[in-house]
Coordinates of C-alpha atoms in Angstrom, one line a residue:
M1 CA -22.7 6.3 -11.2
T2 CA -25.4 3.8 -12.0
R3 CA -24.5 0.4 -10.5
N4 CA -27.1 -1.8 -12.2
L5 CA -26.1 -4.9 -14.1
A6 CA -29.1 -4.7 -16.5
E7 CA -28.1 -1.2 -17.6
I8 CA -24.5 -2.4 -18.2
E9 CA -25.8 -5.2 -20.4
D10 CA -28.2 -2.9 -22.3
K11 CA -25.4 -0.5 -23.1
R12 CA -22.7 -3.1 -24.0
Q13 CA -21.0 -3.0 -27.3
K14 CA -22.2 -6.0 -29.3
S15 CA -19.2 -8.2 -30.1
G16 CA -18.6 -11.8 -31.0
G17 CA -15.4 -12.0 -29.0
S18 CA -13.8 -10.9 -25.8
A19 CA -13.5 -7.2 -24.8
F20 CA -10.0 -8.0 -23.6
D21 CA -6.8 -8.1 -25.7
A22 CA -4.5 -11.1 -25.8
Q23 CA -1.9 -9.8 -23.4
H24 CA -2.6 -11.5 -20.1
P25 CA -6.4 -11.1 -19.8
P26 CA -7.9 -12.0 -16.5
S27 CA -7.6 -15.7 -16.1
R28 CA -10.7 -17.6 -16.9
E29 CA -9.5 -20.4 -14.7
I30 CA -9.4 -18.0 -11.7
I31 CA -12.7 -16.4 -12.7
D32 CA -14.4 -19.8 -12.8
T33 CA -13.0 -20.6 -9.3
C34 CA -15.5 -18.1 -7.9
V35 CA -18.7 -19.9 -6.8
H36 CA -20.5 -16.7 -5.9
C37 CA -20.9 -17.7 -2.2
G38 CA -20.8 -14.1 -0.9
F39 CA -18.2 -14.7 1.9
C40 CA -16.3 -11.7 0.4
L41 CA -19.2 -9.2 0.8
P42 CA -18.8 -8.4 4.5
V43 CA -15.1 -7.6 4.3
C44 CA -15.2 -5.6 1.0
P45 CA -14.8 -1.9 1.8
T46 CA -16.8 -0.6 -1.1
Y47 CA -19.6 -3.1 -0.5
A48 CA -19.7 -1.9 3.1
L49 CA -20.0 1.7 1.9
W50 CA -22.6 1.3 -0.8
N51 CA -24.2 -2.2 -0.5
E52 CA -24.0 -2.6 -4.3
E53 CA -23.3 -6.0 -5.9
M54 CA -21.2 -4.6 -8.8
D55 CA -19.0 -2.9 -6.2
S56 CA -18.1 -6.2 -4.5
P57 CA -15.5 -8.8 -5.5
R58 CA -18.2 -11.2 -6.6
G59 CA -19.8 -8.5 -8.8
R60 CA -16.5 -7.4 -10.2
I61 CA -15.6 -11.0 -11.1
Y62 CA -18.9 -11.3 -12.9
L63 CA -18.2 -8.1 -14.8
M64 CA -14.8 -9.6 -15.8
K65 CA -16.6 -12.7 -17.1
M66 CA -19.1 -10.7 -19.1
A67 CA -16.2 -8.7 -20.8
A68 CA -14.3 -11.9 -21.5
E69 CA -17.4 -13.3 -23.2
G70 CA -18.0 -10.1 -25.2
K71 CA -21.2 -9.3 -23.2
A72 CA -19.8 -6.1 -21.7
A73 CA -17.7 -3.3 -23.1
I74 CA -14.8 -1.6 -21.4
N75 CA -16.7 1.7 -21.1
S76 CA -16.8 4.3 -18.4
Q77 CA -19.6 2.6 -16.5
W78 CA -17.8 -0.8 -16.5
V79 CA -14.4 0.8 -15.7
G80 CA -15.9 2.8 -12.8
H81 CA -16.6 -0.4 -10.8
F82 CA -12.9 -1.4 -11.0
D83 CA -11.7 2.1 -10.3
T84 CA -13.6 2.1 -7.0
C85 CA -11.9 -1.2 -6.0
L86 CA -9.2 -0.6 -3.4
G87 CA -7.3 -3.8 -4.3
C88 CA -7.1 -4.5 -0.5
M89 CA -7.3 -8.3 -1.0
A90 CA -9.6 -8.7 2.1
C91 CA -11.8 -10.9 -0.2
M92 CA -8.9 -13.3 -0.6
T93 CA -8.6 -13.9 3.1
A94 CA -12.3 -14.5 3.4
C95 CA -12.7 -16.7 0.3
P96 CA -13.2 -20.4 1.0
S97 CA -12.6 -21.3 -2.6
G98 CA -9.1 -19.6 -2.8
V99 CA -10.0 -17.2 -5.6
D100 CA -6.8 -15.2 -6.4
Y101 CA -8.6 -11.9 -6.8
G102 CA -5.3 -10.0 -6.7
K103 CA -4.2 -11.4 -10.0
L104 CA -7.6 -10.8 -11.5
I105 CA -7.8 -7.1 -10.5
E106 CA -4.3 -6.3 -11.6
A107 CA -4.8 -8.0 -15.0
T108 CA -8.1 -6.2 -15.4
R109 CA -6.6 -2.8 -14.6
A110 CA -3.7 -3.4 -17.1
Q111 CA -6.4 -4.1 -19.8
I112 CA -8.2 -0.9 -18.8
E113 CA -5.1 1.3 -19.1
R114 CA -4.4 -0.2 -22.6
K115 CA -7.9 -0.1 -23.9
Y116 CA -9.8 2.7 -22.2
D117 CA -9.4 6.5 -22.9
R118 CA -9.6 8.3 -19.5
G119 CA -9.4 11.7 -21.1
A120 CA -6.6 14.3 -21.1
L121 CA -7.2 15.7 -17.6
E122 CA -7.4 12.3 -15.9
R123 CA -4.3 11.0 -17.8
F124 CA -2.4 14.1 -16.8
Y125 CA -3.3 13.7 -13.1
R126 CA -2.3 10.1 -13.0
R127 CA 0.9 10.7 -14.8
L128 CA 1.8 13.4 -12.4
I129 CA 1.2 11.1 -9.5
F130 CA 3.4 8.3 -11.0
A131 CA 6.1 10.8 -12.1
L132 CA 6.3 12.0 -8.5
F133 CA 5.6 9.1 -6.2
T134 CA 7.8 6.5 -8.1
R135 CA 10.8 8.8 -8.2
P136 CA 12.5 9.3 -4.8
E137 CA 14.8 11.9 -6.1
R138 CA 11.8 14.0 -7.1
L139 CA 10.2 13.5 -3.7
R140 CA 13.5 14.6 -2.2
M141 CA 13.3 17.9 -4.1
M142 CA 9.9 18.5 -2.6
R143 CA 11.2 18.4 1.0
V144 CA 12.5 22.0 1.1
P145 CA 9.3 23.7 -0.2
L146 CA 7.2 21.4 1.9
L147 CA 9.2 22.2 5.0
L148 CA 8.8 25.9 4.3
Y149 CA 5.1 25.5 3.8
Q150 CA 4.7 23.6 7.1
R151 CA 7.2 25.4 9.4
S152 CA 6.6 29.0 8.2
G153 CA 3.0 28.9 9.4
L154 CA 1.7 29.1 5.8
R155 CA 0.0 25.8 6.0
K156 CA -2.0 26.8 9.1
L157 CA -2.9 30.1 7.4
V158 CA -4.1 28.3 4.3
Q159 CA -6.1 25.8 6.3
R160 CA -7.8 28.6 8.4
S161 CA -8.5 30.8 5.3
G162 CA -10.9 28.3 3.7
I163 CA -9.0 28.5 0.4
L164 CA -8.7 24.7 0.3
R165 CA -12.5 24.3 0.0
V166 CA -12.5 25.9 -3.4
L167 CA -9.8 23.6 -4.8
P168 CA -10.6 20.4 -6.6
R169 CA -11.4 17.5 -4.2
R170 CA -8.3 15.6 -5.2
L171 CA -6.0 18.5 -4.4
Q172 CA -7.7 18.9 -1.0
A173 CA -7.0 15.3 -0.4
M174 CA -3.3 15.6 -1.3
E175 CA -2.9 18.6 1.0
A176 CA -4.6 16.8 3.9
L177 CA -2.4 13.8 3.5
L178 CA 0.9 15.7 3.8
P179 CA 2.9 14.4 6.8
E180 CA 4.7 16.7 9.1
L181 CA 8.2 16.1 7.7
P182 CA 10.8 15.0 10.2
P183 CA 14.5 15.9 9.9
A184 CA 16.3 14.0 7.1
E185 CA 17.8 10.8 8.5
G186 CA 19.8 8.7 6.1
V187 CA 20.6 5.0 6.2
A188 CA 24.2 3.9 5.6
E189 CA 24.9 1.7 2.6
V190 CA 26.2 -0.9 5.1
T191 CA 25.1 -1.0 8.7
P192 CA 27.3 -3.6 10.6
A193 CA 25.7 -6.2 12.8
V194 CA 25.8 -5.7 16.6
G195 CA 27.8 -8.7 18.0
T196 CA 28.0 -11.9 16.0
K197 CA 26.6 -11.5 12.5
R198 CA 23.7 -13.8 12.0
R199 CA 22.6 -12.8 8.5
R200 CA 23.3 -10.4 5.7
V201 CA 20.1 -8.6 4.6
G202 CA 19.2 -6.0 2.0
L203 CA 16.8 -3.2 3.0
L204 CA 14.3 -2.0 0.5
L205 CA 14.1 1.8 1.2
G206 CA 11.0 2.6 -0.8
C207 CA 10.0 6.0 -2.2
V208 CA 7.5 7.7 0.1
Q209 CA 9.1 5.8 3.0
R210 CA 12.6 7.0 2.1
E211 CA 11.8 10.7 1.8
F212 CA 8.7 11.3 4.0
F213 CA 9.4 8.7 6.7
P214 CA 13.2 8.4 6.9
Q215 CA 12.9 7.7 10.6
V216 CA 11.2 4.4 9.8
N217 CA 14.0 3.2 7.6
A218 CA 16.6 4.3 10.2
A219 CA 14.7 2.4 12.9
T220 CA 14.5 -0.6 10.7
A221 CA 18.2 -0.7 10.1
R222 CA 19.0 -0.2 13.8
V223 CA 16.6 -3.0 14.9
L224 CA 18.0 -5.4 12.3
A225 CA 21.6 -4.6 13.3
A226 CA 20.7 -5.0 17.0
E227 CA 19.4 -8.5 16.1
G228 CA 22.6 -9.5 14.4
C229 CA 22.0 -8.5 10.8
E230 CA 24.5 -6.8 8.6
V231 CA 22.2 -4.4 6.7
V232 CA 22.9 -3.5 3.1
S233 CA 20.9 -0.5 1.7
P234 CA 22.0 0.2 -1.9
A235 CA 21.7 3.9 -2.6
D236 CA 21.0 3.3 -6.3
Q237 CA 17.8 1.2 -5.7
P238 CA 14.8 2.5 -7.6
C239 CA 11.1 2.4 -6.8
C240 CA 9.8 -1.2 -6.7
G241 CA 6.8 -0.3 -9.0
A242 CA 4.0 -1.2 -6.5
L243 CA 1.9 1.9 -7.3
L244 CA 2.2 1.1 -11.0
V245 CA 1.3 -2.5 -10.7
H246 CA -1.7 -1.8 -8.6
A247 CA -2.9 0.8 -11.1
G248 CA -2.4 -1.3 -14.2
E249 CA 0.7 0.4 -15.5
E250 CA 2.4 -2.8 -16.3
A251 CA 5.2 -1.7 -18.6
G252 CA 6.6 0.8 -16.2
A253 CA 6.4 -1.7 -13.3
V254 CA 8.3 -4.3 -15.3
A255 CA 11.1 -1.9 -16.1
L256 CA 11.5 -0.9 -12.4
A257 CA 11.4 -4.6 -11.3
R258 CA 14.3 -5.5 -13.6
H259 CA 16.3 -2.6 -12.3
L260 CA 15.6 -3.5 -8.6
I261 CA 16.6 -7.1 -9.2
N262 CA 19.9 -6.0 -10.8
V263 CA 20.7 -3.8 -7.8
F264 CA 20.0 -6.5 -5.2
E265 CA 21.8 -9.2 -7.1
R266 CA 24.9 -7.1 -6.9
A267 CA 24.4 -6.7 -3.2
E268 CA 24.6 -10.5 -2.6
V269 CA 22.3 -10.7 0.4
D270 CA 20.5 -13.6 2.1
T271 CA 17.2 -11.8 2.6
I272 CA 15.6 -8.7 1.2
V273 CA 13.7 -6.9 3.9
T274 CA 10.7 -4.7 3.3
N275 CA 9.0 -2.3 5.8
A276 CA 6.2 -1.0 3.5
A277 CA 3.4 -3.5 3.1
G278 CA 2.4 -2.4 -0.4
C279 CA 6.0 -2.7 -1.6
G280 CA 6.4 -6.0 0.1
S281 CA 3.4 -7.6 -1.5
N282 CA 4.6 -6.3 -4.9
V283 CA 8.2 -7.6 -4.8
K284 CA 7.0 -11.0 -3.6
E285 CA 5.1 -11.2 -6.9
Y286 CA 8.0 -10.4 -9.2
G287 CA 8.0 -14.0 -10.4
H288 CA 4.5 -13.5 -11.8
L289 CA 5.1 -10.0 -13.1
L290 CA 8.2 -11.1 -15.1
R291 CA 7.0 -14.5 -16.1
D292 CA 7.3 -13.8 -19.8
D293 CA 10.8 -12.3 -19.7
P294 CA 13.4 -15.0 -20.7
N295 CA 16.2 -13.0 -19.1
Y296 CA 14.5 -12.3 -15.8
A297 CA 11.8 -14.9 -15.1
E298 CA 13.9 -17.3 -13.1
R299 CA 15.9 -14.4 -11.5
A300 CA 12.6 -12.8 -10.5
K301 CA 11.4 -16.0 -8.7
K302 CA 14.7 -16.2 -6.8
F303 CA 14.5 -12.5 -5.9
S304 CA 10.9 -12.9 -4.6
A305 CA 11.8 -15.9 -2.6
K306 CA 14.2 -13.8 -0.6
C307 CA 11.7 -11.1 0.3
K308 CA 10.3 -10.8 3.8
D309 CA 8.5 -8.1 5.8
V310 CA 10.6 -6.8 8.6
S311 CA 8.2 -8.4 11.1
E312 CA 8.6 -11.8 9.4
I313 CA 12.4 -11.9 9.6
L314 CA 12.5 -10.6 13.2
A315 CA 10.0 -13.2 14.3
E316 CA 11.9 -15.9 12.4
M317 CA 15.3 -15.0 13.8
G318 CA 14.1 -14.7 17.4
E319 CA 14.8 -12.0 19.9
Q320 CA 18.5 -11.3 20.7
A321 CA 18.6 -7.6 21.8
P322 CA 17.1 -6.9 25.3
R323 CA 13.9 -4.9 25.4
S324 CA 13.1 -2.0 27.7
A325 CA 9.6 -1.4 29.1
L326 CA 7.2 0.9 27.2
R327 CA 4.2 1.8 29.3
L328 CA 1.9 2.4 26.3
K329 CA -1.5 1.3 25.1
V330 CA -1.1 0.5 21.4
A331 CA -3.9 0.1 18.9
F332 CA -2.6 -2.2 16.2
H333 CA -3.9 -1.5 12.6
D334 CA -3.4 -4.3 10.1
S335 CA -2.2 -3.0 6.8
C336 CA -4.2 -4.8 4.0
H337 CA -1.2 -5.6 1.9
L338 CA 0.4 -7.1 5.0
Q339 CA -2.4 -9.2 6.4
H340 CA -4.3 -10.1 3.2
A341 CA -1.8 -10.0 0.4
Q342 CA 1.2 -11.3 2.3
G343 CA -0.6 -13.3 5.0
V344 CA 1.4 -11.6 7.8
R345 CA -0.7 -11.0 10.8
T346 CA 0.6 -12.7 14.0
Q347 CA 4.3 -11.7 13.6
P348 CA 4.0 -8.0 14.3
R349 CA 1.6 -8.7 17.2
N350 CA 4.0 -11.2 18.7
L351 CA 6.9 -8.7 18.4
L352 CA 5.0 -6.0 20.1
A353 CA 3.8 -8.4 22.8
A354 CA 7.4 -9.1 23.7
I355 CA 7.9 -5.5 24.8
P356 CA 7.5 -5.3 28.6
E357 CA 4.5 -3.4 29.9
L358 CA 3.1 -2.6 26.4
E359 CA -0.6 -3.3 26.0
I360 CA -2.0 -4.2 22.5
L361 CA -5.5 -3.1 21.7
E362 CA -7.3 -4.6 18.7
V363 CA -9.1 -2.3 16.3
P364 CA -12.6 -3.5 15.4
E365 CA -13.3 -4.4 11.7
A366 CA -9.6 -5.2 11.3
A367 CA -10.2 -6.8 7.9
I368 CA -11.6 -3.7 6.4
C369 CA -9.3 -1.2 4.7
C370 CA -8.6 2.3 6.1
G371 CA -8.9 3.8 2.6
S372 CA -5.2 4.3 1.7
A373 CA -4.6 1.6 -0.9
G374 CA -1.7 2.9 -2.9
I375 CA -3.0 6.0 -4.7
Y376 CA -6.6 5.3 -4.0
N377 CA -7.0 8.2 -1.5
L378 CA -5.6 10.5 -4.2
V379 CA -7.9 9.3 -7.1
Q380 CA -11.0 8.3 -5.1
P381 CA -10.9 10.8 -2.2
N382 CA -14.6 10.7 -1.3
A383 CA -14.6 6.9 -0.8
A384 CA -11.2 7.0 0.9
N385 CA -12.3 9.7 3.3
A386 CA -15.5 7.7 4.2
L387 CA -13.4 4.6 4.9
G388 CA -10.8 6.7 6.8
D389 CA -13.5 8.3 9.0
R390 CA -15.0 4.9 9.7
K391 CA -11.6 3.6 10.8
A392 CA -10.8 6.7 12.9
G393 CA -14.1 6.3 14.7
L394 CA -13.3 2.8 15.6
I395 CA -9.8 3.8 16.9
A396 CA -11.3 6.7 18.8
S397 CA -13.5 4.3 20.7
L398 CA -10.3 2.8 22.2
D399 CA -8.3 4.2 25.1
T400 CA -5.0 4.2 23.2
D401 CA -1.8 6.2 23.4
V402 CA -0.6 5.5 19.8
V403 CA -1.6 3.6 16.7
V404 CA 0.9 1.4 15.0
T405 CA 0.9 -0.2 11.5
G406 CA 3.2 -1.5 8.9
N407 CA 2.7 0.7 5.8
P408 CA 3.5 4.4 5.1
G409 CA 0.2 4.8 3.2
C410 CA -1.7 3.7 6.2
I411 CA 0.2 6.0 8.4
L412 CA -0.7 9.0 6.2
Q413 CA -4.3 8.0 5.9
L414 CA -4.9 7.2 9.5
Q415 CA -3.2 10.4 10.7
A416 CA -5.3 12.5 8.4
S417 CA -8.5 10.7 9.4
L418 CA -7.8 11.0 13.1
D419 CA -6.9 14.7 12.8
R420 CA -10.1 15.3 10.8
A421 CA -12.0 13.7 13.7
G422 CA -10.2 15.9 16.2
K423 CA -8.3 12.9 17.7
H424 CA -4.7 13.8 17.7
I425 CA -3.3 10.3 18.3
P426 CA 0.1 9.7 16.8
V427 CA 0.5 7.0 14.2
L428 CA 3.8 5.1 14.0
H429 CA 5.4 2.1 12.2
T430 CA 5.6 -1.1 14.3
V431 CA 9.4 -1.1 13.9
Q432 CA 9.6 2.4 15.6
L433 CA 8.3 0.9 18.9
L434 CA 10.7 -2.0 18.6
D435 CA 13.5 0.4 18.1
A436 CA 12.3 2.5 21.0
S437 CA 12.2 -0.5 23.3
I438 CA 15.7 -1.7 22.3
R439 CA 17.2 1.8 22.7
G440 CA 15.2 2.6 25.8
Q441 CA 14.1 5.9 24.3
L442 CA 10.6 6.9 23.1
P443 CA 10.1 8.4 19.6
S444 CA 9.8 12.2 19.8
T445 CA 6.1 12.1 18.9
L446 CA 5.4 10.2 22.1
Q447 CA 7.6 12.3 24.4
N448 CA 5.5 14.7 26.6

């Protein structure tokens, strides 16, 4: 792909007006907030990989401005620069001017999906991803064939045979990211508080988390209950729509948001707890997503105001359950949608630091994404693998027993990247170590 601004301008469609339609184009007010200072460049993953201006937040904002002024067309070259953006929001943390890049990239991607023809094959692939990963019941149906594939020895045979190398790059990426499925472990619709009830909370179960990492949801419910929360986990809750929002599929995301709000309004909870950073950042923005809906705009704001990451609520409530010692060296990986989009960074570290004899190791370049980013590692596997390999190398330089993070996508990406590097270091969710400390029992992946 040519990443040259002059060529984009040469090839633009001449138009007297904006290339965007009238449905929530990228905000000119936010665009004009960018002073092009360049503070975003060192933390941008794609700029770190390619050192190309148009693949930096500053460059992408300039491309938005050009399109808004009719000086650039929404063509394959222009779209390509936005497709390679991970939407990690590291630029927002670094920006001294407070540019809300998250709203700009999501609005731009919604424009792209309405106005740009990706072609039949690309449309089919994306629809397949969304039809699968936003439907937990379909992911549940995959468990049996995936378990057979993994436990029969077929997966190892396929990997040794070299068959994967002749498959399309995206299918190779999908196979490499498959987690080793644990036994199914459900969460009760209501988990009573241990001792005096301090709060009634709702637990967002997620999609990939619910079906591929059920042990994380189970650990979350146990930890919350141990800290005095009555935990309500409605079985009929749908996907939150995070993958759709981040990919510009606005209409589908709005429908799921309405459904989720309905479900948790009936649950009558004080707080809605998330344990997947991408989901958490999404539900906290429902007020913005549903701002035009007269029936849901205010309800969405109230819903979002109740949403907290599990590390936030645990830090806020303070420790009640006693902790047992865990003699572990832990490399903590900041999920982008936790540290940048939600501004949650100190809480998980403080919770881990309260576990006796546990040592926290900081991963260098903590602000830079591991390459997961929703469906990014499925649609941009080359860039995702380069970022994953970079992160795995930094982790490998540490003398660590385990890596912990706060997002299922990061767990998948880091585990695959470490395995590719020949470093078989387990990757867990932060709440799993808290649960292990409270129960006095290590997760099976750490038991030797």
